[in-house]
Short mmCIF file of C-alpha atoms in Angstrom, two decimals:
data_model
loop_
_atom_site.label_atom_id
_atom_site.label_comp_id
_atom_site.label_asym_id
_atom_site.label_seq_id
_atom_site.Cartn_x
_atom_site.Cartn_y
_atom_site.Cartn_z
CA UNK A 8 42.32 -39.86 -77.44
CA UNK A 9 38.98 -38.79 -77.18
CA UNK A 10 37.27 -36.04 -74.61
CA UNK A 11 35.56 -39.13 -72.66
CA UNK A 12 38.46 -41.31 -72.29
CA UNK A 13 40.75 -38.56 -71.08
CA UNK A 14 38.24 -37.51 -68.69
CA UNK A 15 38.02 -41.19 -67.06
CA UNK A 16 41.68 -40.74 -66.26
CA UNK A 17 42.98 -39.04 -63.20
CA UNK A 18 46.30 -36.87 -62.62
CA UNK A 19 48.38 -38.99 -60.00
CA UNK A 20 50.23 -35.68 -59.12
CA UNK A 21 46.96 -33.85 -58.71
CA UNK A 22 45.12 -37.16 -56.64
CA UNK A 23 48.79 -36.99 -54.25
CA UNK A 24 48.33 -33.25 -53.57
CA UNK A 25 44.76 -33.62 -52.76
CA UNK A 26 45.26 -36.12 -50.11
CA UNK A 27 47.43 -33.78 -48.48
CA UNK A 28 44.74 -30.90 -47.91
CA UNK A 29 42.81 -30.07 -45.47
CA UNK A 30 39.28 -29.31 -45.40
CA UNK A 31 40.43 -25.32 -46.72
CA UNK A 32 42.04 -26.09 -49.60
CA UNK A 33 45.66 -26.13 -48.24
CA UNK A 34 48.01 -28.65 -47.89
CA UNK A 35 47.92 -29.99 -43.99
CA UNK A 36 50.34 -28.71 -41.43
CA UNK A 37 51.11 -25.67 -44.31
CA UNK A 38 52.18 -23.26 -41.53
CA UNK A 39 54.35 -25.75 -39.51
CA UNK A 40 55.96 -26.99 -43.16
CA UNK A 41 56.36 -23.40 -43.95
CA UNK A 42 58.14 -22.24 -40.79
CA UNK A 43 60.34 -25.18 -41.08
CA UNK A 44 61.72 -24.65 -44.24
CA UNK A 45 62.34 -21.04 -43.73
CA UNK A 46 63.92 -21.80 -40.39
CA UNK A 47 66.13 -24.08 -42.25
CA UNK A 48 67.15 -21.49 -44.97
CA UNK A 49 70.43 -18.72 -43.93
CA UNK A 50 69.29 -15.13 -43.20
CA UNK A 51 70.87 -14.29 -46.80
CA UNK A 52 68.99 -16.65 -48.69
CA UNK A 53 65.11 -16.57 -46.80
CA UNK A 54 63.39 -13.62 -48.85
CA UNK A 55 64.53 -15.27 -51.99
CA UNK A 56 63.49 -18.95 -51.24
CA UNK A 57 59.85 -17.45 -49.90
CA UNK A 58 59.42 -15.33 -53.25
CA UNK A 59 60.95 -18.72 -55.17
CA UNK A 60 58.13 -20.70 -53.52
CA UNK A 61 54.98 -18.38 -53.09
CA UNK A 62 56.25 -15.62 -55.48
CA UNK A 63 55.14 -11.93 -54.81
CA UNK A 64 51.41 -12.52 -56.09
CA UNK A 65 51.57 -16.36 -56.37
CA UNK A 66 52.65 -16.31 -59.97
CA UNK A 67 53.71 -19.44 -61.44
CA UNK A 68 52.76 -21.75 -58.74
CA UNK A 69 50.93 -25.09 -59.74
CA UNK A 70 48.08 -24.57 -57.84
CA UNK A 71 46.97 -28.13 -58.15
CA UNK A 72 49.97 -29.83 -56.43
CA UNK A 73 50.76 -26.46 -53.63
CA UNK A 74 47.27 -25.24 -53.09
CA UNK A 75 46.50 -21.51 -52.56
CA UNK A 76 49.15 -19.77 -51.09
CA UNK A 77 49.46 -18.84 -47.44
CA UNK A 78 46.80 -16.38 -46.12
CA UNK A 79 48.04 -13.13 -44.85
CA UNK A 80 47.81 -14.46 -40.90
CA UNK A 81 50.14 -17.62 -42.00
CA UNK A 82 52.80 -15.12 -43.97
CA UNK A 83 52.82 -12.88 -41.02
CA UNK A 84 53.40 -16.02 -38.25
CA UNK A 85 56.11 -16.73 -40.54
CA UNK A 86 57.51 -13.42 -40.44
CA UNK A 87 57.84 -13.35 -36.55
CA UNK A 88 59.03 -16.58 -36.21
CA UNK A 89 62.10 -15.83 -38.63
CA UNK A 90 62.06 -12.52 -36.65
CA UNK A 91 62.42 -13.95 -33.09
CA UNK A 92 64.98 -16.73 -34.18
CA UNK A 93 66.76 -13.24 -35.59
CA UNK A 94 66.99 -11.58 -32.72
CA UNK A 95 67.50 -14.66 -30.34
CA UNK A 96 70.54 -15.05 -32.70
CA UNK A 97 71.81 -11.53 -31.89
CA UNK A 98 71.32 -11.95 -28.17
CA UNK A 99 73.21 -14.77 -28.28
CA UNK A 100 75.73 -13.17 -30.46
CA UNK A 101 76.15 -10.52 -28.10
CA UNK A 102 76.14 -12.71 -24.45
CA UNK A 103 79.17 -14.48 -26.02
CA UNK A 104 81.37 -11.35 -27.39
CA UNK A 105 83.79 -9.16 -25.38
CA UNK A 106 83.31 -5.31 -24.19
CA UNK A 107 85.51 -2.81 -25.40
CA UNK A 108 87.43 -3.15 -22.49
CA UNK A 109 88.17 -6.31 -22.44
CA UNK A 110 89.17 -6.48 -25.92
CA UNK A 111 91.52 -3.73 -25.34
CA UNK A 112 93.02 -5.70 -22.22
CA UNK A 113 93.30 -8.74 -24.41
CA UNK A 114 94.95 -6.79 -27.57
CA UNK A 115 97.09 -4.81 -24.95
CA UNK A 116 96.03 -1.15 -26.22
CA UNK A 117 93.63 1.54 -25.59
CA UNK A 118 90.03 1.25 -25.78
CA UNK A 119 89.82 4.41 -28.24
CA UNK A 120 92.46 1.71 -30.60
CA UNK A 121 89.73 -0.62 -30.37
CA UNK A 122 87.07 1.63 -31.61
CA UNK A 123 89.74 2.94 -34.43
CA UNK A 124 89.93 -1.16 -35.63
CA UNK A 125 86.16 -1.05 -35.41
CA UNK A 126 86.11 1.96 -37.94
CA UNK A 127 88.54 0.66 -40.02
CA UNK A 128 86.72 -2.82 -40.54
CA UNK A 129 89.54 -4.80 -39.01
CA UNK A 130 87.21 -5.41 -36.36
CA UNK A 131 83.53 -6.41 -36.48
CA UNK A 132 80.83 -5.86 -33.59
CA UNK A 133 77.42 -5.05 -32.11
CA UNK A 134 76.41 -2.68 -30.21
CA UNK A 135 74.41 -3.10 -26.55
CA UNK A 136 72.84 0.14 -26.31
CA UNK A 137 75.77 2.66 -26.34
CA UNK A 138 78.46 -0.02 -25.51
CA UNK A 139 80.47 -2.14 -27.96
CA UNK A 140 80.44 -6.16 -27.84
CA UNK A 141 82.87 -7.68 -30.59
CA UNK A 142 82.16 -11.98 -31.05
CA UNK A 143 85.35 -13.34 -29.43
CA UNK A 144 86.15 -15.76 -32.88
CA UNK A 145 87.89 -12.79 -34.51
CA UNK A 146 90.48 -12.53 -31.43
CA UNK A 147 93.79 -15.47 -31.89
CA UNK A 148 96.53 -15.21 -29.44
CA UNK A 149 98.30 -16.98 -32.81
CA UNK A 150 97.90 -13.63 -35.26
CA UNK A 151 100.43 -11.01 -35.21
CA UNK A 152 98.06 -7.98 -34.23
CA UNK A 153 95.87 -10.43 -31.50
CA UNK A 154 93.01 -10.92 -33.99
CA UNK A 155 92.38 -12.57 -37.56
CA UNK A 156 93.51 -10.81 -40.61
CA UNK A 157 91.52 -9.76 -43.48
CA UNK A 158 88.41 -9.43 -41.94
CA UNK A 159 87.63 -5.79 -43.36
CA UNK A 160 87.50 -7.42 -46.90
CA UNK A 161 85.40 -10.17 -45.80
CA UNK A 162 82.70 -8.32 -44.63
CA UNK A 163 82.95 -6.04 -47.68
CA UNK A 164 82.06 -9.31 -49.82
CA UNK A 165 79.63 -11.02 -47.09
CA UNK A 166 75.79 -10.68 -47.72
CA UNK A 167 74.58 -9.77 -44.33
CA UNK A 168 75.42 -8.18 -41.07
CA UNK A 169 77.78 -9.46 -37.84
CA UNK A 170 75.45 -11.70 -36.77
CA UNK A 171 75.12 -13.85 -39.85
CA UNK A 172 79.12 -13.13 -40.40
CA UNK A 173 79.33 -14.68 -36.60
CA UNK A 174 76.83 -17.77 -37.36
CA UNK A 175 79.20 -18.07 -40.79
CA UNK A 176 82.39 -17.47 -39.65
CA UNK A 177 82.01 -20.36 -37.05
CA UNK A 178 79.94 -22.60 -39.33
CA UNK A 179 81.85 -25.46 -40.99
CA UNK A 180 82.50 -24.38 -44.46
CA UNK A 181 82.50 -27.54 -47.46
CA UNK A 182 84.76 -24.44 -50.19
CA UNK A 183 87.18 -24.76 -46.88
CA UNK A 184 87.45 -27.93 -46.57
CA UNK A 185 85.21 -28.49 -43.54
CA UNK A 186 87.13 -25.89 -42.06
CA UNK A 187 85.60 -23.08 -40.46
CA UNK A 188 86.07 -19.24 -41.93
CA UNK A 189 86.91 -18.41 -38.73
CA UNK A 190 90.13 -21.26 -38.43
CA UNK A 191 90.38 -20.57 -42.00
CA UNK A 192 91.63 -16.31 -41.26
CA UNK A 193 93.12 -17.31 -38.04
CA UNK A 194 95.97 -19.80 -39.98
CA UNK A 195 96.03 -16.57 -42.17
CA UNK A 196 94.65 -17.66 -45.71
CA UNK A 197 92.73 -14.97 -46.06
CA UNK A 198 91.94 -15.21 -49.81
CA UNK A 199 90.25 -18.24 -49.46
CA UNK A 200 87.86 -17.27 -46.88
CA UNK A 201 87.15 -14.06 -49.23
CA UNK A 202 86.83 -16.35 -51.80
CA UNK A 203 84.12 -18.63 -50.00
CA UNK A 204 81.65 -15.69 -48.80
CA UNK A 205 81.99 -14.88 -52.34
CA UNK A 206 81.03 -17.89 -53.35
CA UNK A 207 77.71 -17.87 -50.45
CA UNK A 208 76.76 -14.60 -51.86
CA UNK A 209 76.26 -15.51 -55.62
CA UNK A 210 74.51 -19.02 -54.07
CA UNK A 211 72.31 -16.38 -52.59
CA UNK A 212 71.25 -14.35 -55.55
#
């Protein structure tokens, strides 16, 4: 084909993406987009999908069809929004979970027990300045002890912290069926759940 010929033609891929920019060079609405898709991805899995889309110094994007990458202002309103719907998540967390006392009341032993099931990992929680709050899921009046089994070694396997575990745990789970985690350790399979935030964890990496 000869240089003239080839240089009558357009890229369709290249003409799409073009439409879609703005006036700067970057794709219209690139923030909102942005924020969207990270508010759509789990805690476990957002640092790798933003270095799997802009990459640590924008290596290997096609520039023609994404456009420069975001500036430093768009990465960092990125950043706090993922940051607020963080800690929105933990306060939420934490308005919904029980005090020490009350979980010792429930489990019908002493606080200091509580705080001994915390240590151990049989129990997860947060803390509220210096006070305890554990999510109520973990507590079934249907469990020998008064709360789910196996927790300890699902947290060992589980890529993030009690808040994620909480959002998890409570989250319909497709490797359980549609069952939640939380139903999952409550009926007392708890190889399966172990087993499925295995499974989350490698999706992660």
């Amino acid at each position: 084909m000869s240089t003239k010929a080839h240089a009558g033609r357009t890229n369709p891929r290249t003409t799409a993406a073009a439409g879609r920019k703005g006036r700067t060079g970057r794709p219209a609405g690139f923030s909102a987009v942005l924020e969207d898709a990270l508010a759509s991805v789990p805690d476990t899995e957002r640092e790798s999908f933003v270095l799997g889309v802009v990459g640590e110094d924008e290596d290997g994007l096609d520039r023609a069809l994404w456009g420069p990458g975001p500036s430093p202002a768009e990465r960092k309103a990125a950043a706090l929004v993922n940051l607020r719907r963080q800690y929105q998540a933990r306060r939420a967390v934490v308005e919904a979970s029980l005090t020490r006392p009350e979980a010792a009341e429930l489990l019908d032993v002493s606080e200091q027990a509580v705080l001994d099931r915390l240590k151990a990992g049989d129990l997860v929680g947060l803390k509220k300045g210096r006070e305890w709050r554990l999510p109520s899921w973990q507590f079934s009046a249907d469990s020998e002890l008064g709360f789910v089994p196996g927790l300890a070694r699902v947290s060992a396997v589980f890529a993030g912290g009690v808040v994620s575990l909480t959002e998890w745990a409570l989250a319909p789970n497709s490797d359980l069926d549609g069952a939640t985690p939380a139903e999952v350790l409550a009926a007392g399979h708890v190889d399966d759940v172990v087993r499925a935030a295995r499974v989350g964890t490698a999706a992660a990496w």
